[in-house]
Coordinates of C-alpha atoms in Angstrom, one line a residue:
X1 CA -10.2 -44.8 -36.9
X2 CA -10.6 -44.9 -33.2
X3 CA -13.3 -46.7 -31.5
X4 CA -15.0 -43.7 -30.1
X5 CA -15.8 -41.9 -33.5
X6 CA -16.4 -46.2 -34.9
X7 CA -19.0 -46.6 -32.0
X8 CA -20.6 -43.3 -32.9
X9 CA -20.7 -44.3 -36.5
X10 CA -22.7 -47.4 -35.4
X11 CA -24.8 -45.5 -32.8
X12 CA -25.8 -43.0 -35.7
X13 CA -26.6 -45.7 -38.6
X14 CA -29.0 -47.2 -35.5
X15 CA -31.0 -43.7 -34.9
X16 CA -31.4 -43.1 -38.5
X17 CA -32.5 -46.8 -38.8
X18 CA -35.0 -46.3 -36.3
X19 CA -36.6 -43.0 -36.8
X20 CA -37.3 -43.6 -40.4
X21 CA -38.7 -46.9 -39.6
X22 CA -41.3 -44.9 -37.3
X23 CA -41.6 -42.1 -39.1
X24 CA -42.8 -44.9 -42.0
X25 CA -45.4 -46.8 -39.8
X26 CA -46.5 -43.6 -38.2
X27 CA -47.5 -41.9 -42.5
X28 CA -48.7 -45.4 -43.1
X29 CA -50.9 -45.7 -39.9
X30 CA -52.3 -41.6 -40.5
X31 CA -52.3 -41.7 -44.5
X32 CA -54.8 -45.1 -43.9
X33 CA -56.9 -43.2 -41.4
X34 CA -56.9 -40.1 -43.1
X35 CA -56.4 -41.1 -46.8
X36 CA -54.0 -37.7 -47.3
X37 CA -51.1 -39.2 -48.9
X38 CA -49.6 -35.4 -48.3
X39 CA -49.0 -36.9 -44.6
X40 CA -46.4 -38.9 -45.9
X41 CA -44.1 -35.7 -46.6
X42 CA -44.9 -34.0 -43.1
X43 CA -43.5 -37.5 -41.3
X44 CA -40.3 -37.4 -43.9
X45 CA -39.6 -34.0 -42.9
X46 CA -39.9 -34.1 -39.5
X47 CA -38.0 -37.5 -39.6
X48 CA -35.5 -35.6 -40.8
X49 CA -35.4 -33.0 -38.3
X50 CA -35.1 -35.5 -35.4
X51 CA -32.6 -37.4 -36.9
X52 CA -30.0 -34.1 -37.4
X53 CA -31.1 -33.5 -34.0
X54 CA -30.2 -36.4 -32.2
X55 CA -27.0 -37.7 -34.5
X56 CA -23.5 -36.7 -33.9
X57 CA -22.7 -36.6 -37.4
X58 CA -22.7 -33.6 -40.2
X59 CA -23.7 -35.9 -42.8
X60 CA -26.4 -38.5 -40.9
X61 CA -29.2 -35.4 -41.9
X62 CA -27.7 -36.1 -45.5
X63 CA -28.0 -39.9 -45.6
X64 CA -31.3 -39.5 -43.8
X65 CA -33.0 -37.4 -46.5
X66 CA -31.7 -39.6 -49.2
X67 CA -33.0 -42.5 -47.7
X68 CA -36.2 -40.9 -46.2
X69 CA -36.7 -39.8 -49.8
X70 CA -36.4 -43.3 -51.3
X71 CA -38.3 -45.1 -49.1
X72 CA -41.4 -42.3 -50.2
X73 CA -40.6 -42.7 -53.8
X74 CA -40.7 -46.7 -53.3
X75 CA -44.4 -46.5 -51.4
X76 CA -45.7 -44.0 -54.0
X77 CA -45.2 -45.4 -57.0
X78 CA -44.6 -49.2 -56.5
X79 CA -46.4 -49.7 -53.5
X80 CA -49.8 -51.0 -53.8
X81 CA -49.9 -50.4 -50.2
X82 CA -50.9 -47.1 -49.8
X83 CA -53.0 -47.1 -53.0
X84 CA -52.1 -43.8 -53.9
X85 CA -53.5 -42.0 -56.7
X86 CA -50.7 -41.6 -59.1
X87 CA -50.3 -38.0 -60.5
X88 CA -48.2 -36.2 -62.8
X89 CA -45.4 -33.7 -61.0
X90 CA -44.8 -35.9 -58.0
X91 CA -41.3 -36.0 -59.1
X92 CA -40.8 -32.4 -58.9
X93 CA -42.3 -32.8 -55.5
X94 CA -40.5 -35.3 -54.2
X95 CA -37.1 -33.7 -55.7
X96 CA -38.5 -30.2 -54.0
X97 CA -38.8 -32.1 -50.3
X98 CA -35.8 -33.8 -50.8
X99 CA -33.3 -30.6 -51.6
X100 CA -35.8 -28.7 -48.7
X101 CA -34.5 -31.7 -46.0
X102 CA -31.0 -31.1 -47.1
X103 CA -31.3 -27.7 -46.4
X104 CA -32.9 -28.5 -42.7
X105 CA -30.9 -30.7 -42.0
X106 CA -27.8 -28.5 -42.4
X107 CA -29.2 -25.7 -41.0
X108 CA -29.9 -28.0 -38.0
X109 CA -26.4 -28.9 -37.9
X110 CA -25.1 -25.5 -38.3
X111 CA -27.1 -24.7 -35.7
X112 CA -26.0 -28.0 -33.1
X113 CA -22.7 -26.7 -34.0
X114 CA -23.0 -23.3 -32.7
X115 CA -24.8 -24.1 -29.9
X116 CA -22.0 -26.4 -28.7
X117 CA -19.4 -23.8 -29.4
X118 CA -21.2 -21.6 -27.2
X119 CA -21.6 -24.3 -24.6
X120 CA -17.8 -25.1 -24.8
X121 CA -16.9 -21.1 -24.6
X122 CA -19.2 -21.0 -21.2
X123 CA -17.6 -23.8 -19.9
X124 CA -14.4 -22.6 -20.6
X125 CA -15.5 -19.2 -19.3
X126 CA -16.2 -20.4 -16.2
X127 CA -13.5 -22.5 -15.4
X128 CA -11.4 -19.7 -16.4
X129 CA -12.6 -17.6 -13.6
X130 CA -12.3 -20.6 -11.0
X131 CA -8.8 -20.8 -12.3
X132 CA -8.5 -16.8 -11.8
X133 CA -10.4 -16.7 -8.4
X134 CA -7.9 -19.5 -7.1
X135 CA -5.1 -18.0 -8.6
X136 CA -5.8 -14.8 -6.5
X137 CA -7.1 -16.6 -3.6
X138 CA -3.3 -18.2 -3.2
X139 CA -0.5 -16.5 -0.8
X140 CA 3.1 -17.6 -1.9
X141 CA 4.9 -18.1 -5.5
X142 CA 4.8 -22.0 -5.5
X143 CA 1.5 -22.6 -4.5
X144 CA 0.8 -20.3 -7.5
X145 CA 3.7 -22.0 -9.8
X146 CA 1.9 -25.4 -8.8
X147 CA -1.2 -24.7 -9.4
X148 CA -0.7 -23.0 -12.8
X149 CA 1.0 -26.3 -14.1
X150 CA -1.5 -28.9 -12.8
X151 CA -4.0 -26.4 -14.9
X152 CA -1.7 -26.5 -17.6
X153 CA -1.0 -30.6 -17.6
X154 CA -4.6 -30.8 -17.1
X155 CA -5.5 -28.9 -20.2
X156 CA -2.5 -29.9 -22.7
X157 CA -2.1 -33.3 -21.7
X158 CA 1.8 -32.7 -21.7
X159 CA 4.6 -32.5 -18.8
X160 CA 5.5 -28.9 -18.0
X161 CA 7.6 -27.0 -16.8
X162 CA 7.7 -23.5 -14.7
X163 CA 10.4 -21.1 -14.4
X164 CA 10.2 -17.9 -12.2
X165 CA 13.5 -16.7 -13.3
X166 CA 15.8 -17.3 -15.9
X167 CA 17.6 -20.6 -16.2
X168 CA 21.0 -18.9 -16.5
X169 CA 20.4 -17.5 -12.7
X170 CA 20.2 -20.9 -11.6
X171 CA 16.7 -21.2 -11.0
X172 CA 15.7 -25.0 -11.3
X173 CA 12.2 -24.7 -12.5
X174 CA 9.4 -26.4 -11.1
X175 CA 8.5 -29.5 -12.7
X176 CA 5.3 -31.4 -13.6
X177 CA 6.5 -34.8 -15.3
X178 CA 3.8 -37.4 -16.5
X179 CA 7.3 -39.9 -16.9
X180 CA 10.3 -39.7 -15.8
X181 CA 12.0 -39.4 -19.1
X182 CA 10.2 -36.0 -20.0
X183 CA 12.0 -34.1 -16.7
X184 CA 15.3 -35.4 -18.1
X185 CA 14.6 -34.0 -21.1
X186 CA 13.4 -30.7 -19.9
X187 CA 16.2 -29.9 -17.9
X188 CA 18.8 -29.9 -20.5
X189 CA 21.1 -27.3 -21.4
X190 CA 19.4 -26.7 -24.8
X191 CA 15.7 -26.5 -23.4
X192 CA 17.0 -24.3 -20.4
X193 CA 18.6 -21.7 -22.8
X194 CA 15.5 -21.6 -24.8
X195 CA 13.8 -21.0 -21.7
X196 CA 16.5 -18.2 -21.0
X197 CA 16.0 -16.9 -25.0
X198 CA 12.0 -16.3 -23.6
X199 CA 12.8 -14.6 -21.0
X200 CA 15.3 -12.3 -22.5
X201 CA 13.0 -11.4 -26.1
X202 CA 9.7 -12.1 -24.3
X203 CA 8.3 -14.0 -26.5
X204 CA 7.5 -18.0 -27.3
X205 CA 10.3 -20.1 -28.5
X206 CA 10.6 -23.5 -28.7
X207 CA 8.7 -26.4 -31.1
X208 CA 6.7 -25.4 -33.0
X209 CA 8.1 -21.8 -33.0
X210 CA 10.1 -19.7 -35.2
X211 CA 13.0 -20.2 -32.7
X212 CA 14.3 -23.2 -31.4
X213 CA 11.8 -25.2 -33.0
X214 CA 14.0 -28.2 -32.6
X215 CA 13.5 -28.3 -28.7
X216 CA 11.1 -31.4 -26.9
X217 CA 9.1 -28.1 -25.2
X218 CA 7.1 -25.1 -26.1
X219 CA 8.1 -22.0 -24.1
X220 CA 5.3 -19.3 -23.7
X221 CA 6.3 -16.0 -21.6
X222 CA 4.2 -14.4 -18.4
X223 CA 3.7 -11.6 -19.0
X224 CA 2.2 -8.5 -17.2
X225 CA 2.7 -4.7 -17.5
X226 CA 5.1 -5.7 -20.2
X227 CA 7.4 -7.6 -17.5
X228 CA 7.9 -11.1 -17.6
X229 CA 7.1 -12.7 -14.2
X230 CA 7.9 -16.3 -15.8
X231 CA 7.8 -18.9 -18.4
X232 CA 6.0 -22.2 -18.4
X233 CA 7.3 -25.2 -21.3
X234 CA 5.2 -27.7 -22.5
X235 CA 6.6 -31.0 -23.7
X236 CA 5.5 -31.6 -26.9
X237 CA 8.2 -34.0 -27.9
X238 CA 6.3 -36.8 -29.9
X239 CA 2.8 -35.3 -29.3
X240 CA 0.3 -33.9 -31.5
X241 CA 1.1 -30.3 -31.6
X242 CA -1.7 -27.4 -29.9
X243 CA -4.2 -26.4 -31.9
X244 CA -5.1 -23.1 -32.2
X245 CA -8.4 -23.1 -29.8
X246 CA -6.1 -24.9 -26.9
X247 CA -3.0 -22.7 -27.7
X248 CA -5.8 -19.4 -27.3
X249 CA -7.9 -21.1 -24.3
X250 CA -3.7 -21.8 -22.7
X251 CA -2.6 -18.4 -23.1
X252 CA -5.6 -16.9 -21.4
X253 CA -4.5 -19.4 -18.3
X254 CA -1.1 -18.4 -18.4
X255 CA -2.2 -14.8 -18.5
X256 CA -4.3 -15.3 -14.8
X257 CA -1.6 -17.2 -13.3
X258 CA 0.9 -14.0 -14.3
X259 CA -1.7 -11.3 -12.6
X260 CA -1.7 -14.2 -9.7
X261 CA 2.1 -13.2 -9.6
X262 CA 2.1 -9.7 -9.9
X263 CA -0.7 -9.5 -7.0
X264 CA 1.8 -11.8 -4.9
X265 CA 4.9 -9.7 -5.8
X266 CA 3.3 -6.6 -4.9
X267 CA 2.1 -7.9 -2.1
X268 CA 5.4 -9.4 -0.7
X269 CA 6.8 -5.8 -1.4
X270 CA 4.2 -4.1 1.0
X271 CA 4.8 -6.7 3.5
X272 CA 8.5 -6.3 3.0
X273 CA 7.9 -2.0 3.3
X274 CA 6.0 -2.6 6.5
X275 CA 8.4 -4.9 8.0
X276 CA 11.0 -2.3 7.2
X277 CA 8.7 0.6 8.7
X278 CA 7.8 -1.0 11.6
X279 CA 12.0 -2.1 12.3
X280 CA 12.9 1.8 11.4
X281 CA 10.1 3.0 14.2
X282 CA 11.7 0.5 16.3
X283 CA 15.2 1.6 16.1
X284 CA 14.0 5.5 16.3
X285 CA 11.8 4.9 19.5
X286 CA 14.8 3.1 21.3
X287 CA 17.2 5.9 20.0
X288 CA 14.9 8.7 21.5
X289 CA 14.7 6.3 24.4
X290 CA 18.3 5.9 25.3
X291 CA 19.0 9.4 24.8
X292 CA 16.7 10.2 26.9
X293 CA 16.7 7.8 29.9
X294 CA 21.0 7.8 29.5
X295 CA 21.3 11.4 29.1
X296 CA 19.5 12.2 32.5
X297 CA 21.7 10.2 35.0
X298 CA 24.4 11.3 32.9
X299 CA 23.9 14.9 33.6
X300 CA 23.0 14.0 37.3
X301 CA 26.8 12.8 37.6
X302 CA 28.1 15.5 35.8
X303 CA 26.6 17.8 37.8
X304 CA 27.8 15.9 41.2
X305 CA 30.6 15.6 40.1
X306 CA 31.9 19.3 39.1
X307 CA 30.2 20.3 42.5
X308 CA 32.5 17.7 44.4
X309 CA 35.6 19.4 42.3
X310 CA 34.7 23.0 41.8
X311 CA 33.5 23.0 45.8
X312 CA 35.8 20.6 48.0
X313 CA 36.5 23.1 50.2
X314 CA 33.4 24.7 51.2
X315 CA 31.0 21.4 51.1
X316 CA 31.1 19.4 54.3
X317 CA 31.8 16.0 54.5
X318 CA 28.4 15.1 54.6
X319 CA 27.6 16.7 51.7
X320 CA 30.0 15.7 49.5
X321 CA 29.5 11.6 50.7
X322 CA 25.9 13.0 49.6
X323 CA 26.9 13.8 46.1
X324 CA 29.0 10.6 45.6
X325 CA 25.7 8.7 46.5
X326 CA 23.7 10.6 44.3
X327 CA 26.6 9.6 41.6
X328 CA 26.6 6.0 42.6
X329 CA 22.9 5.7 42.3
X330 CA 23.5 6.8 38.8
X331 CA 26.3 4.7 37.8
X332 CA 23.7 1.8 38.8
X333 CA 20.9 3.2 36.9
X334 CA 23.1 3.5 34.1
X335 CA 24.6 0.0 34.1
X336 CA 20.9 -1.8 34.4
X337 CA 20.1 0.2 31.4
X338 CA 23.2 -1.4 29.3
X339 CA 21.9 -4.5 30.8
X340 CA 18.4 -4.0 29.1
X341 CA 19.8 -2.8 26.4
X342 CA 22.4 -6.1 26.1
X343 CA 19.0 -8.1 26.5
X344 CA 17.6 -6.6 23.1
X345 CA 20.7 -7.3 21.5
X346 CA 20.2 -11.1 22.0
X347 CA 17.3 -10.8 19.6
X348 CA 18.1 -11.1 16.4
X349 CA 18.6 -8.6 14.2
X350 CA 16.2 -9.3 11.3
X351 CA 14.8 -12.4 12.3
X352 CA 12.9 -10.5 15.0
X353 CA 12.4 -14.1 17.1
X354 CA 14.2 -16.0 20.3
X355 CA 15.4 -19.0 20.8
X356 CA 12.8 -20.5 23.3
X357 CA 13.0 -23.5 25.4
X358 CA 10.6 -25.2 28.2
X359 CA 11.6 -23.4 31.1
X360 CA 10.4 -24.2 35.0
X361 CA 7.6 -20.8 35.7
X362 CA 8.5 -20.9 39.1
X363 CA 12.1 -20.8 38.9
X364 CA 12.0 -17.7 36.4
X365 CA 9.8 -15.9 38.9
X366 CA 11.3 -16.4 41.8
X367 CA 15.1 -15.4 39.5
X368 CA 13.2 -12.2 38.9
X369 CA 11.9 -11.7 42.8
X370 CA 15.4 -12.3 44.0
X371 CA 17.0 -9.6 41.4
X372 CA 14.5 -7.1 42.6
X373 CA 14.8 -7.8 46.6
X374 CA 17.9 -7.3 46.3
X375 CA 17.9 -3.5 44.8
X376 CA 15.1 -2.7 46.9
X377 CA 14.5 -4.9 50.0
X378 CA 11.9 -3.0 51.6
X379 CA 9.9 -3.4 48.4
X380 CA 6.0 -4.9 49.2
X381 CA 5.5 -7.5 46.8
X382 CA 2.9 -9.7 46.6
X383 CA 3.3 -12.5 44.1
X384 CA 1.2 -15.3 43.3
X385 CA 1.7 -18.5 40.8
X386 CA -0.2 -21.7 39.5
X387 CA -0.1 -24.5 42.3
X388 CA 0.6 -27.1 38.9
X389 CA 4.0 -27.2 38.0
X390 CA 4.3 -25.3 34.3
X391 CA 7.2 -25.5 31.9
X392 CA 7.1 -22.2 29.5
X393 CA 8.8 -21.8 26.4
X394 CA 10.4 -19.1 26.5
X395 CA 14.4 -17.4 27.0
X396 CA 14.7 -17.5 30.6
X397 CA 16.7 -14.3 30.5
X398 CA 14.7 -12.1 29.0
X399 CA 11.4 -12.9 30.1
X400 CA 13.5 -12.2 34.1
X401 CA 14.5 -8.9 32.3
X402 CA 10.9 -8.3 31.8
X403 CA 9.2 -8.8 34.8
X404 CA 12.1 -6.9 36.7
X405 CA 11.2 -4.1 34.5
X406 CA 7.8 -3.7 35.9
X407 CA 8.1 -4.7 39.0
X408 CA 11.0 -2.0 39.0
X409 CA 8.5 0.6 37.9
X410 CA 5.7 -0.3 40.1
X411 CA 8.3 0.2 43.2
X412 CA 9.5 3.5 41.6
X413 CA 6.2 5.4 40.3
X414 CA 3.9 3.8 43.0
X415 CA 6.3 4.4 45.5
X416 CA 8.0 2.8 47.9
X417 CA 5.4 2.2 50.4
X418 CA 2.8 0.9 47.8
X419 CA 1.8 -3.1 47.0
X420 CA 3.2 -4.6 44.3
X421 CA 1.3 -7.7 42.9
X422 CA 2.6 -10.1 40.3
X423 CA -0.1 -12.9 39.6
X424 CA 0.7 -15.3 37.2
X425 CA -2.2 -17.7 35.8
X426 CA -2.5 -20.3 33.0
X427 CA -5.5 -19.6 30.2
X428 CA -6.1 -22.6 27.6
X429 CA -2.6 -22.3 25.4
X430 CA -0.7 -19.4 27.4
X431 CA 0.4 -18.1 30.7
X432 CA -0.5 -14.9 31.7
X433 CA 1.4 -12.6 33.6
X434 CA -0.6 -9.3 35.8
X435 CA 2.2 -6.8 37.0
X436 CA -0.2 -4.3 39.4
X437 CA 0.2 -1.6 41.5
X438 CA -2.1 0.2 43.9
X439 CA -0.2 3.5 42.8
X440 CA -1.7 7.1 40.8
X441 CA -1.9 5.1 37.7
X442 CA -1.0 5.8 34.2
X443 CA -2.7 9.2 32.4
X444 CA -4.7 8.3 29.6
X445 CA -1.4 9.3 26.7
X446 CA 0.4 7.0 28.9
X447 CA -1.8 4.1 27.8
X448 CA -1.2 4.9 23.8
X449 CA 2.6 5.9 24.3
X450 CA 4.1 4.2 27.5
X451 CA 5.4 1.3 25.5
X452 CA 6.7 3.6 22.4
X453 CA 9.9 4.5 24.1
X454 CA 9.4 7.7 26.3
X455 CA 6.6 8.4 28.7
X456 CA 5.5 11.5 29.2
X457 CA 5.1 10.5 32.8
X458 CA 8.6 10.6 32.6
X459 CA 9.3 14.1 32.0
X460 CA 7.1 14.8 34.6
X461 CA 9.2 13.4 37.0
X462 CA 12.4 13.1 35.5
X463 CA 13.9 15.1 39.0
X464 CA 12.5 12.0 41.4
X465 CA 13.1 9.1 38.9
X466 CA 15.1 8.0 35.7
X467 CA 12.3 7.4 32.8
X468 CA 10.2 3.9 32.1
X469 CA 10.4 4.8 28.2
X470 CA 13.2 2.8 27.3
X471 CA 12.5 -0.5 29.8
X472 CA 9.2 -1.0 28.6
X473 CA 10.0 -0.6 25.4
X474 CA 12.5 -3.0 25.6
X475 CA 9.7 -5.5 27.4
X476 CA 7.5 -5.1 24.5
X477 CA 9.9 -6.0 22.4
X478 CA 10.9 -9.1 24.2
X479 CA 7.6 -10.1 24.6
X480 CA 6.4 -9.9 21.1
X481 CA 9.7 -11.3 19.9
X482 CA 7.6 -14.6 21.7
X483 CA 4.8 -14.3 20.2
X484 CA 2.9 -13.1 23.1
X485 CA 0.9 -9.6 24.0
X486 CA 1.7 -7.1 26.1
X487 CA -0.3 -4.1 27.3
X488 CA -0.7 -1.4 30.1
X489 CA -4.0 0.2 31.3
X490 CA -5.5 1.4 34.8
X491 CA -7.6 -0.2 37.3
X492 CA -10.8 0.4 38.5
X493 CA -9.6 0.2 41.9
X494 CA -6.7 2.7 41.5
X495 CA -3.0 2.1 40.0
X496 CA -1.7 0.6 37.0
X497 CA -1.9 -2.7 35.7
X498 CA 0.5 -4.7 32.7
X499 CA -0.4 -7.7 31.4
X500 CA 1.8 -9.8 29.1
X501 CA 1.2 -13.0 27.5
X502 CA 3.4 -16.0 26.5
X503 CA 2.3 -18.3 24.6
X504 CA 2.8 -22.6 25.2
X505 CA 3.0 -23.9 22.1
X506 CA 4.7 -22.0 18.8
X507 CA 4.1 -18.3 18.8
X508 CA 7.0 -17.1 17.4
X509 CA 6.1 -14.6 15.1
X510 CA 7.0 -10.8 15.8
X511 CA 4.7 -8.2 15.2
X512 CA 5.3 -4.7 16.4
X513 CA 1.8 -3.0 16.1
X514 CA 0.6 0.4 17.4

C-alpha cells in the first residue's frame, strides 16, 4: 500500500474519531438541556453526513454509522448518564437509523463521486481547449510535433515518440526520452516498422494491441479527413499499461494536434500557391516587358537599316550617317537592356534573395553617377548624401543598376534640360534613397502599373524614347530581393518622385506584392 492512500487511511480514522466524539458531547450537552433523548438520533445522523462529506473513503460513511450507532445503543441502555426512559421498540429504532445512515452515507458518496467526475471532465475540458488553441496558435510542423509530445509525456508519464512520415522514408522521428535507454529502444528496427504498419493500416499497433503487442511502445495514428498526418508511440515497456479514461482523454489530444497539422499543411500549400503566383506574374510581366522594350529598337534598326540598303543611292551622305546613328543608338539601348536583364539573373532563381555585404554608400553612388555622366554628360544632376560615413548591405551591382535606372529615366522623360536630384538619407534601421525630377510627372495608372513591367507612358511615347517598363521592373525586383521598398508617386511641386529602401540589418525576405 503506498503511503498516500496509508496517510489517507489515518487522516480518515482521525475525522471519524472526531466528529463522533462532537457529535456525542453536542446530544449529551442538548438532550441534558432539553431532556429529548430523540436529539441523540438528529446528532448521529448528521454525524454521519459530515463524516461521508469530508472523508476520502467509500466505506468511512459505513464504519461511521456502525460506530455512531453503537456508541447510541451503549448511552441508551447502559448509560446511567443520560437517564433515559427505557422503552420497548428502541431496537427497531435504532436498527431503522442505522440502515437510514447507510443509505446517506452512500448516497453522499455517490454523490462526492460524481461531482468529482464532473470536476475532472471540466478540468480536462479546458485544458483540452488550451491544448487546441495552442495547437492552432503554432506556425511550423515541429513546433506542433513538440508540443504534442510534451502534452503527451505530460499526460502518460511515458517517453514518446513522433513521426510525421513513415519510418521506411527515413524520417527519424522526433523524440521525447525521460532516459536515455527508452530512445534506444524506440528507434529500433522492430518499433520503427510497427510505426510503419500504423501508418500503412491506420490504425494502433504496438503493446498492448492486437498487433505487435510485443513492441516497448504503443503506436496510435493521426488522423484527419481519413488521412494520416502522423503517428506518436508511447513507451510502455515496464509501465502500468493506459487505462481506458487516459487512453480516451490521449486520443482526444492526439486528435487536436492532427487538425493542428492539417491547418499547418493547408496553410504551407497556400503559401506555397502564392509564392508560385506571385513568381509566374513575375516571369509574365518581364516577358511582356522584354518584348516590348526589345522589340521597339529592334524594329528601329530594321527599319534603318533596309532604308540604308534599299536607298543607297538616292540618300545623301548625311542622311545615311543619320540612319547609322539612329541604329547605333539602338544597338546601345539594346545592350543596357541585356545588361539589366543579366542583373536579374544574378538573383536566384527560387530563393528570390542576394548575397549582400557592407558596402561603402558613397562609393556605390558615385559608381552609379559616373555610369550615367558618361551616357549623358550634359545631364543636370543634383545628388546629395549623409556627411557620416555608412556601410550598406547590399550587392553593389545591382543596387548601381538601380539607381542608373531612374536616374536614366528622369533624364529621358523629364528631359534633358530638367534637374535630376538623388538624395540619399539614413532613417533609424535603413537608408533611404529619393530619385526626383522636376519633369510632367507620372499619370495617375502610372502610379498602380509603372513598376509591373510596361508603362503606359511608354506607348505614349514609344517614337521619342525606348519604354521604362522593363527597367523598373527589374529595380523592383532587386530592391525587394533586399528586403527593402520601392515605390513611385508625384510631387506636389511637379515631377516624379521614386523612393526605395534598403534596409541595415537582415531584410532579406522577398515579397512581390501589388
Amino acid at each position: 500500500m503506498s503511503k498516500t492512500k496509508i496517510s489517507i487511511i489515518i487522516s480518515d480514522i482521525l475525522k471519524i474519531i472526531l466528529t463522533l466524539l462532537v457529535s456525542a458531547i453536542l446530544s449529551v450537552v442538548v438532550t441534558r438541556q432539553t431532556g429529548e433523548y430523540s436529539n441523540v438520533y438528529i446528532f448521529y445522523i448528521l454525524s454521519i453526513i459530515v463524516i461521508s462529506k469530508i472523508t476520502e473513503s467509500y466505506f468511512s460513511g459505513f464504519v461511521a454509522s456502525f460506530l455512531g450507532i453503537a456508541v447510541v445503543y451503549y448511552y441508551i441502555f447502559f448509560s446511567s448518564l443520560l437517564s433515559l426512559p427505557y422503552k420497548h421498540g428502541y431496537h427497531v429504532t435504532l436498527n431503522g437509523m442505522f440502515f437510514i445512515c447507510i443509505i446517506i452515507s452512500a448516497i453522499t458518496a455517490s454523490l462526492k463521486k460524481h461531482i468529482k467526475e464532473t470536476e475532472e471532465r471540466e478540468e480536462k475540458t479546458v485544458k483540452l481547449n488550451e491544448i487546441g488553441r495552442k495547437l492552432l496558435s503554432l506556425n511550423g510542423i515541429q513546433d506542433i510535433e513538440k508540443l504534442a509530445l510534451e502534452y503527451v509525456s505530460s499526460l502518460t508519464g511515458c517517453s514518446c515518440i513522433f513521426y510525421i512520415r513513415s519510418p521506411q522514408s527515413g524520417e527519424q522521428g522526433m523524440i521525447y526520452s525521460l532516459a536515455p535507454k527508452h530512445e534506444t529502444i524506440m528507434c529500433s528496427s522492430h518499433e520503427r516498422f510497427v510505426a510503419h504498419w500504423v501508418f500503412e493500416n491506420k490504425k494502433a499497433a504496438g503493446f498492448h494491441t492486437d498487433f505487435g503487442n510485443e513492441s516497448s511502445c504503443t503506436y496510435l495514428p493521426l488522423i484527419s479527413h481519413e488521412r494520416i498526418l502522423g503517428v506518436i508511440g508511447i513507451f510502455q515497456l515496464g509501465q502500468k499499461p493506459l487505462d481506458k479514461n487516459t487512453l480516451d482523454y490521449l486520443k482526444l489530444i492526439i486528435s487536436q494536434a492532427a487538425i493542428a497539422l492539417e491547418r499547418q499543411y493547408l496553410a504551407d500549400s497556400a503559401q506555397n500557391m502564392l509564392v508560385e503566383t506571385e513568381k509566374e506574374k513575375m516571369r509574365g510581366n518581364l516577358l511582356r516587358a522584354i518584348s516590348h522594350d526589345l522589340r521597339t529598337p529592334l524594329t528601329g534598326m530594321i527599319g534603318a537599316s533596309e532604308t540604308i540598303m534599299n536607298n543607297k543611292e538616292q540618300l545623301s551622305a548625311k542622311e545615311q550617317d543619320k540612319l547609322i546613328k539612329y541604329i547605333y543608338e539602338d544597338s546601345n539601348w539594346l545592350l543596357h537592356m541585356v545588361e539589366n536583364l543579366l542583373s536579374v539573373t544574378r538573383i536566384k532563381d527560387g530563393e528570390s534573395c542576394v548575397n549582400k555585404s557592407p558596402e561603402p554608400l558613397e562609393e556605390v553612388v558615385t559608381a552609379a553617377i559616373g555610369r550615367l555622366r558618361k551616357r549623358y554628360p550634359k545631364a543636370n544632376l543634383q545628388v546629395r548624401i549623409p556627411e557620416e560615413f555608412l556601410m550598406v548591405p547590399m550587392d553593389a551591382t545591382l543596387i548601381m543598376q538601380v539607381l542608373f535606372n531612374l536616374l536614366e529615366n528622369g533624364v529621358k522623360y523629364a528631359g534633358k534640360s530638367a534637374m535630376i536630384s538623388l538624395i540619399v538619407t539614413k532613417r533609424e534601421n535603413e537608408v533611404v534613397f529619393k530619385v526626383s525630377d522636376n519633369g510632367k510627372g507620372l499619370t495617375f495608372h502610372d502610379n498602380d502599373t509603372v513598376f509591373e513591367g510596361i508603362s503606359p507612358t511608354t506607348a505614349h511615347n514609344s517614337d521619342s524614347v525606348k519604354g521604362i517598363g522593363i527597367g523598373l521592373s527589374i529595380c523592383k525586383t532587386i530592391i525587394m530581393a533586399h528586403g527593402g521598398t520601392i515605390n513611385a508617386q508625384n510631387q506636389l511641386s511637379g515631377g516624379a518622385l521614386f523612393t526605395f529602401t534598403l534596409p541595415l540589418e537582415g531584410g532579406n525576405t522577398f515579397e512581390q506584392k501589388d
